[in-house]
């Protein structure tokens, strides 16, 4: 077998192992929570408020195993921050993995994993999570494929290609609609919370293990870093508008957390990811949105 195939298989197995370990840790927390409540009731004690039980599915904004651009002992992403915020810390089953596009997240194997997670009674107290958190769309746009959706600056282009980029947004929208359909079938009534990232800075900065994700494609199409900043902002504004339209439809039961404009330039560690303090700012937006929906629980 080719070495590249061996390495690919090893990576896939490593990802499965990471997710399985998280699932095991989550089920252990659920067992402790159930046993605590049974013990308190049996002894006439007051049962404290149940923490929010959340299912997270997403990309590196929900699964970032670095501290800025350096290796970290623990993840620093939104989910890692959110678990330690609020009056009653939420308990989160995190199925996310860095690098996933929205179509990766809703491809068959990961849909099957989502369904299995939702149907496993040991993952929840009342049969299903209180809410689903979703982070998807950033990797559909960023990366080496970003060049596909850019006009050529030398040919008098305007930045984003006016035919191809809307089709990308339609593909992202399809992934969200498929997630809503999955939720309606396997966890009816559970709200989904999403976000719209923030205005990434295409400056070529990246950790040693990945990236850069934006500047190479922009330079390939003839755009400068300054011009690229406006193009990236244009793409993210259009992405947010797509999600706002989904959130405006009551049947979708989808809450969009407005995260654009949260981060200062100094909060960004690289082109796509903030430092831990930046992730904490973003997590605070989730705390606010969850608090509005679940008063007294976060």
Tab-separated table of C-alpha atoms in Angstrom:
chain	number	residue	atom	x	y	z
A	1	UNK	CA	0.000	0.000	0.000
A	2	UNK	CA	1.247	3.482	-0.808
A	3	UNK	CA	2.599	5.428	2.132
A	4	UNK	CA	0.153	8.271	1.430
A	5	UNK	CA	-2.789	5.864	1.751
A	6	UNK	CA	-1.412	4.517	5.014
A	7	UNK	CA	-1.049	8.035	6.391
A	8	UNK	CA	-4.570	8.937	5.258
A	9	UNK	CA	-6.010	5.866	6.963
A	10	UNK	CA	-4.055	6.634	10.121
A	11	UNK	CA	-5.415	10.202	10.126
A	12	UNK	CA	-8.986	8.981	9.724
A	13	UNK	CA	-8.538	6.499	12.548
A	14	UNK	CA	-7.007	9.211	14.737
A	15	UNK	CA	-10.004	11.496	14.147
A	16	UNK	CA	-12.430	8.666	14.961
A	17	UNK	CA	-10.464	7.974	18.136
A	18	UNK	CA	-10.595	11.638	19.196
A	19	UNK	CA	-14.363	11.796	18.700
A	20	UNK	CA	-14.874	8.473	20.479
A	21	UNK	CA	-12.835	9.677	23.452
A	22	UNK	CA	-14.905	12.860	23.678
A	23	UNK	CA	-18.093	10.788	23.510
A	24	UNK	CA	-16.884	8.548	26.333
A	25	UNK	CA	-16.035	11.561	28.500
A	26	UNK	CA	-19.425	13.114	27.750
A	27	UNK	CA	-21.308	9.923	28.725
A	28	UNK	CA	-19.327	9.788	31.974
A	29	UNK	CA	-20.469	13.343	32.766
A	30	UNK	CA	-24.067	12.356	32.010
A	31	UNK	CA	-23.821	9.355	34.343
A	32	UNK	CA	-22.502	11.579	37.144
A	33	UNK	CA	-25.321	14.068	36.553
A	34	UNK	CA	-28.032	11.385	36.617
A	35	UNK	CA	-26.584	9.659	39.686
A	36	UNK	CA	-26.307	12.983	41.520
A	37	UNK	CA	-29.964	13.790	40.960
A	38	UNK	CA	-31.099	10.290	41.984
A	39	UNK	CA	-29.036	10.494	45.181
A	40	UNK	CA	-30.344	13.949	46.092
A	41	UNK	CA	-33.988	12.981	45.521
A	42	UNK	CA	-33.575	9.772	47.530
A	43	UNK	CA	-32.193	11.746	50.452
A	44	UNK	CA	-34.673	14.612	50.290
A	45	UNK	CA	-32.145	17.084	48.964
A	46	UNK	CA	-32.851	19.900	46.548
A	47	UNK	CA	-31.873	19.065	42.988
A	48	UNK	CA	-29.846	21.937	41.474
A	49	UNK	CA	-30.711	23.323	38.036
A	50	UNK	CA	-29.715	21.031	35.197
A	51	UNK	CA	-26.958	22.516	33.027
A	52	UNK	CA	-27.695	22.998	29.368
A	53	UNK	CA	-26.928	19.833	27.418
A	54	UNK	CA	-25.616	20.773	23.990
A	55	UNK	CA	-24.480	18.973	20.853
A	56	UNK	CA	-21.760	20.768	18.859
A	57	UNK	CA	-20.878	19.988	15.256
A	58	UNK	CA	-18.474	22.117	13.284
A	59	UNK	CA	-15.041	23.141	12.118
A	60	UNK	CA	-11.942	24.661	13.736
A	61	UNK	CA	-13.921	27.428	15.416
A	62	UNK	CA	-15.375	24.589	17.507
A	63	UNK	CA	-12.221	22.440	17.485
A	64	UNK	CA	-8.949	24.380	17.603
A	65	UNK	CA	-6.154	22.413	19.288
A	66	UNK	CA	-3.703	25.321	19.246
A	67	UNK	CA	-2.981	28.363	21.382
A	68	UNK	CA	-2.795	30.983	18.671
A	69	UNK	CA	-0.199	29.408	16.391
A	70	UNK	CA	1.503	27.231	19.009
A	71	UNK	CA	0.736	23.775	20.325
A	72	UNK	CA	-1.603	23.751	23.314
A	73	UNK	CA	-2.356	21.254	26.051
A	74	UNK	CA	-6.064	21.903	25.586
A	75	UNK	CA	-8.278	23.247	22.812
A	76	UNK	CA	-8.915	27.004	22.866
A	77	UNK	CA	-11.928	27.236	20.527
A	78	UNK	CA	-15.445	28.541	21.171
A	79	UNK	CA	-16.644	25.228	22.646
A	80	UNK	CA	-13.665	24.987	25.002
A	81	UNK	CA	-14.351	28.539	26.196
A	82	UNK	CA	-18.114	28.061	26.442
A	83	UNK	CA	-17.801	25.034	28.723
A	84	UNK	CA	-16.344	27.305	31.408
A	85	UNK	CA	-18.654	30.298	30.998
A	86	UNK	CA	-22.032	31.300	32.334
A	87	UNK	CA	-23.683	30.738	35.697
A	88	UNK	CA	-24.386	27.061	34.974
A	89	UNK	CA	-21.628	25.647	32.802
A	90	UNK	CA	-23.114	23.764	29.826
A	91	UNK	CA	-22.225	20.141	29.158
A	92	UNK	CA	-21.317	19.818	25.483
A	93	UNK	CA	-20.961	16.737	23.322
A	94	UNK	CA	-18.508	17.996	20.695
A	95	UNK	CA	-18.399	16.140	17.377
A	96	UNK	CA	-16.492	18.933	15.618
A	97	UNK	CA	-13.196	18.572	13.813
A	98	UNK	CA	-10.941	21.225	12.348
A	99	UNK	CA	-10.722	21.450	8.570
A	100	UNK	CA	-14.300	20.377	7.804
A	101	UNK	CA	-16.398	22.255	5.271
A	102	UNK	CA	-20.162	22.373	5.707
A	103	UNK	CA	-20.540	19.689	3.026
A	104	UNK	CA	-17.998	17.530	4.899
A	105	UNK	CA	-20.022	18.010	8.083
A	106	UNK	CA	-23.217	16.900	6.358
A	107	UNK	CA	-21.689	14.113	4.252
A	108	UNK	CA	-23.062	10.611	4.858
A	109	UNK	CA	-20.566	9.330	7.481
A	110	UNK	CA	-20.942	12.395	9.684
A	111	UNK	CA	-24.713	12.450	9.308
A	112	UNK	CA	-24.702	8.857	10.499
A	113	UNK	CA	-22.532	9.851	13.464
A	114	UNK	CA	-24.889	12.720	14.310
A	115	UNK	CA	-27.891	10.406	14.199
A	116	UNK	CA	-26.182	7.804	16.383
A	117	UNK	CA	-25.257	10.500	18.900
A	118	UNK	CA	-28.808	11.851	19.041
A	119	UNK	CA	-30.335	8.371	19.401
A	120	UNK	CA	-27.986	7.238	22.181
A	121	UNK	CA	-30.005	7.771	25.372
A	122	UNK	CA	-26.858	7.739	27.510
A	123	UNK	CA	-25.804	11.045	25.904
A	124	UNK	CA	-28.794	12.980	27.281
A	125	UNK	CA	-30.981	13.314	30.346
A	126	UNK	CA	-34.334	13.965	28.674
A	127	UNK	CA	-33.846	12.048	25.444
A	128	UNK	CA	-32.243	14.788	23.364
A	129	UNK	CA	-29.992	17.850	23.704
A	130	UNK	CA	-31.370	21.227	24.664
A	131	UNK	CA	-29.770	22.760	21.574
A	132	UNK	CA	-27.425	22.027	18.686
A	133	UNK	CA	-24.490	24.346	17.981
A	134	UNK	CA	-23.261	24.405	14.374
A	135	UNK	CA	-20.178	26.010	12.828
A	136	UNK	CA	-20.073	25.572	9.069
A	137	UNK	CA	-19.223	27.465	5.910
A	138	UNK	CA	-15.800	28.966	6.610
A	139	UNK	CA	-13.848	26.095	5.098
A	140	UNK	CA	-16.136	26.024	2.064
A	141	UNK	CA	-14.792	29.465	1.179
A	142	UNK	CA	-11.242	29.461	2.533
A	143	UNK	CA	-8.303	27.318	1.465
A	144	UNK	CA	-6.698	26.588	-1.870
A	145	UNK	CA	-10.135	26.348	-3.518
A	146	UNK	CA	-10.796	30.029	-2.735
A	147	UNK	CA	-9.235	30.861	-6.119
A	148	UNK	CA	-12.201	29.196	-7.851
A	149	UNK	CA	-14.526	31.940	-6.663
A	150	UNK	CA	-12.292	34.924	-7.503
A	151	UNK	CA	-12.185	37.097	-10.604
A	152	UNK	CA	-8.819	37.751	-12.230
A	153	UNK	CA	-7.676	41.219	-11.159
A	154	UNK	CA	-5.759	41.656	-14.415
A	155	UNK	CA	-8.925	41.147	-16.450
A	156	UNK	CA	-10.734	43.968	-14.688
A	157	UNK	CA	-12.427	41.721	-12.179
A	158	UNK	CA	-14.408	42.951	-9.192
A	159	UNK	CA	-13.175	40.430	-6.624
A	160	UNK	CA	-15.716	37.671	-6.122
A	161	UNK	CA	-16.919	36.045	-9.306
A	162	UNK	CA	-20.566	37.030	-9.729
A	163	UNK	CA	-21.624	33.666	-11.146
A	164	UNK	CA	-19.535	31.187	-9.204
A	165	UNK	CA	-19.612	32.620	-5.681
A	166	UNK	CA	-23.445	32.641	-5.357
A	167	UNK	CA	-23.395	28.962	-6.295
A	168	UNK	CA	-20.994	28.298	-3.438
A	169	UNK	CA	-23.383	30.070	-1.059
A	170	UNK	CA	-26.197	27.893	-2.390
A	171	UNK	CA	-24.139	24.785	-1.581
A	172	UNK	CA	-23.523	26.035	1.952
A	173	UNK	CA	-27.240	26.789	2.309
A	174	UNK	CA	-28.028	23.226	1.187
A	175	UNK	CA	-25.847	21.858	3.998
A	176	UNK	CA	-27.708	23.944	6.576
A	177	UNK	CA	-31.092	22.912	5.181
A	178	UNK	CA	-30.024	19.270	5.360
A	179	UNK	CA	-29.014	19.760	9.005
A	180	UNK	CA	-32.443	21.244	9.745
A	181	UNK	CA	-34.112	18.239	8.114
A	182	UNK	CA	-31.965	15.826	10.137
A	183	UNK	CA	-32.865	17.688	13.338
A	184	UNK	CA	-36.563	17.640	12.514
A	185	UNK	CA	-36.436	13.864	12.112
A	186	UNK	CA	-34.202	12.863	15.026
A	187	UNK	CA	-34.481	15.734	17.530
A	188	UNK	CA	-37.697	17.623	16.732
A	189	UNK	CA	-38.096	20.980	18.409
A	190	UNK	CA	-34.408	21.352	19.297
A	191	UNK	CA	-33.108	24.789	18.241
A	192	UNK	CA	-29.929	25.119	16.207
A	193	UNK	CA	-27.523	27.973	16.900
A	194	UNK	CA	-25.040	29.063	14.236
A	195	UNK	CA	-22.656	31.960	13.693
A	196	UNK	CA	-21.191	33.970	10.817
A	197	UNK	CA	-17.467	34.029	11.743
A	198	UNK	CA	-15.706	37.407	11.691
A	199	UNK	CA	-13.779	39.491	9.178
A	200	UNK	CA	-10.656	37.443	8.594
A	201	UNK	CA	-7.442	39.225	7.626
A	202	UNK	CA	-5.690	37.767	4.544
A	203	UNK	CA	-2.123	38.555	5.595
A	204	UNK	CA	-0.559	35.131	5.053
A	205	UNK	CA	-0.119	34.461	8.780
A	206	UNK	CA	-0.518	30.801	9.737
A	207	UNK	CA	0.697	28.121	12.156
A	208	UNK	CA	3.410	25.748	10.986
A	209	UNK	CA	0.914	22.881	10.656
A	210	UNK	CA	-1.614	24.520	8.306
A	211	UNK	CA	-2.415	27.460	6.036
A	212	UNK	CA	-2.257	30.120	4.846
A	213	UNK	CA	-5.826	29.894	3.617
A	214	UNK	CA	-6.592	33.222	1.908
A	215	UNK	CA	-3.610	35.232	0.656
A	216	UNK	CA	-2.219	32.598	-1.768
A	217	UNK	CA	-5.467	32.428	-3.750
A	218	UNK	CA	-5.828	36.204	-3.751
A	219	UNK	CA	-2.245	36.662	-4.966
A	220	UNK	CA	-2.783	33.965	-7.618
A	221	UNK	CA	-5.743	35.962	-8.955
A	222	UNK	CA	-3.696	39.165	-8.922
A	223	UNK	CA	-5.120	40.846	-5.827
A	224	UNK	CA	-3.014	42.586	-3.184
A	225	UNK	CA	-3.426	41.888	0.538
A	226	UNK	CA	-5.229	45.230	1.003
A	227	UNK	CA	-7.611	44.498	-1.869
A	228	UNK	CA	-8.002	40.976	-0.540
A	229	UNK	CA	-9.205	42.268	2.820
A	230	UNK	CA	-12.153	43.976	1.127
A	231	UNK	CA	-12.886	40.867	-0.952
A	232	UNK	CA	-12.882	38.595	2.110
A	233	UNK	CA	-15.158	41.016	3.931
A	234	UNK	CA	-17.510	41.042	0.936
A	235	UNK	CA	-17.612	37.223	0.981
A	236	UNK	CA	-18.373	37.071	4.700
A	237	UNK	CA	-21.099	39.709	4.474
A	238	UNK	CA	-22.782	37.670	1.717
A	239	UNK	CA	-22.376	34.503	3.807
A	240	UNK	CA	-24.002	36.194	6.808
A	241	UNK	CA	-26.897	37.382	4.635
A	242	UNK	CA	-27.493	33.780	3.553
A	243	UNK	CA	-27.652	32.632	7.169
A	244	UNK	CA	-29.890	35.540	8.184
A	245	UNK	CA	-32.389	34.459	5.531
A	246	UNK	CA	-32.375	30.959	7.016
A	247	UNK	CA	-32.847	32.347	10.518
A	248	UNK	CA	-35.783	34.473	9.341
A	249	UNK	CA	-37.791	31.354	8.456
A	250	UNK	CA	-39.504	30.176	11.691
A	251	UNK	CA	-39.779	26.599	10.447
A	252	UNK	CA	-35.987	26.310	10.464
A	253	UNK	CA	-35.817	26.923	14.244
A	254	UNK	CA	-32.372	28.424	13.595
A	255	UNK	CA	-30.800	31.217	15.637
A	256	UNK	CA	-27.937	33.116	14.030
A	257	UNK	CA	-25.421	34.541	16.500
A	258	UNK	CA	-24.036	37.758	15.067
A	259	UNK	CA	-20.282	37.383	15.507
A	260	UNK	CA	-19.027	39.668	12.742
A	261	UNK	CA	-17.334	42.739	14.203
A	262	UNK	CA	-16.495	40.999	17.502
A	263	UNK	CA	-12.727	40.708	17.071
A	264	UNK	CA	-10.121	43.455	16.959
A	265	UNK	CA	-7.170	43.082	14.607
A	266	UNK	CA	-4.969	42.194	17.590
A	267	UNK	CA	-7.288	39.280	18.480
A	268	UNK	CA	-6.336	37.350	15.326
A	269	UNK	CA	-3.528	34.793	15.644
A	270	UNK	CA	-3.559	33.997	11.922
A	271	UNK	CA	-5.733	34.404	8.843
A	272	UNK	CA	-8.627	32.337	10.177
A	273	UNK	CA	-8.304	31.882	13.943
A	274	UNK	CA	-8.106	34.180	16.970
A	275	UNK	CA	-6.029	33.814	20.088
A	276	UNK	CA	-7.800	32.222	23.097
A	277	UNK	CA	-8.948	35.651	24.324
A	278	UNK	CA	-10.601	36.199	20.936
A	279	UNK	CA	-12.357	32.852	21.094
A	280	UNK	CA	-13.581	33.858	24.555
A	281	UNK	CA	-15.101	37.052	23.092
A	282	UNK	CA	-16.913	34.938	20.507
A	283	UNK	CA	-18.055	32.437	23.143
A	284	UNK	CA	-19.547	35.345	25.096
A	285	UNK	CA	-21.854	35.967	22.112
A	286	UNK	CA	-23.014	32.344	22.406
A	287	UNK	CA	-23.598	32.800	26.132
A	288	UNK	CA	-25.802	35.801	25.385
A	289	UNK	CA	-27.831	34.016	22.707
A	290	UNK	CA	-28.264	30.841	24.762
A	291	UNK	CA	-29.205	32.916	27.802
A	292	UNK	CA	-31.990	34.598	25.858
A	293	UNK	CA	-33.409	31.256	24.758
A	294	UNK	CA	-32.815	29.386	28.029
A	295	UNK	CA	-33.277	31.979	30.737
A	296	UNK	CA	-31.613	31.015	34.013
A	297	UNK	CA	-29.644	28.136	32.523
A	298	UNK	CA	-26.486	29.946	31.426
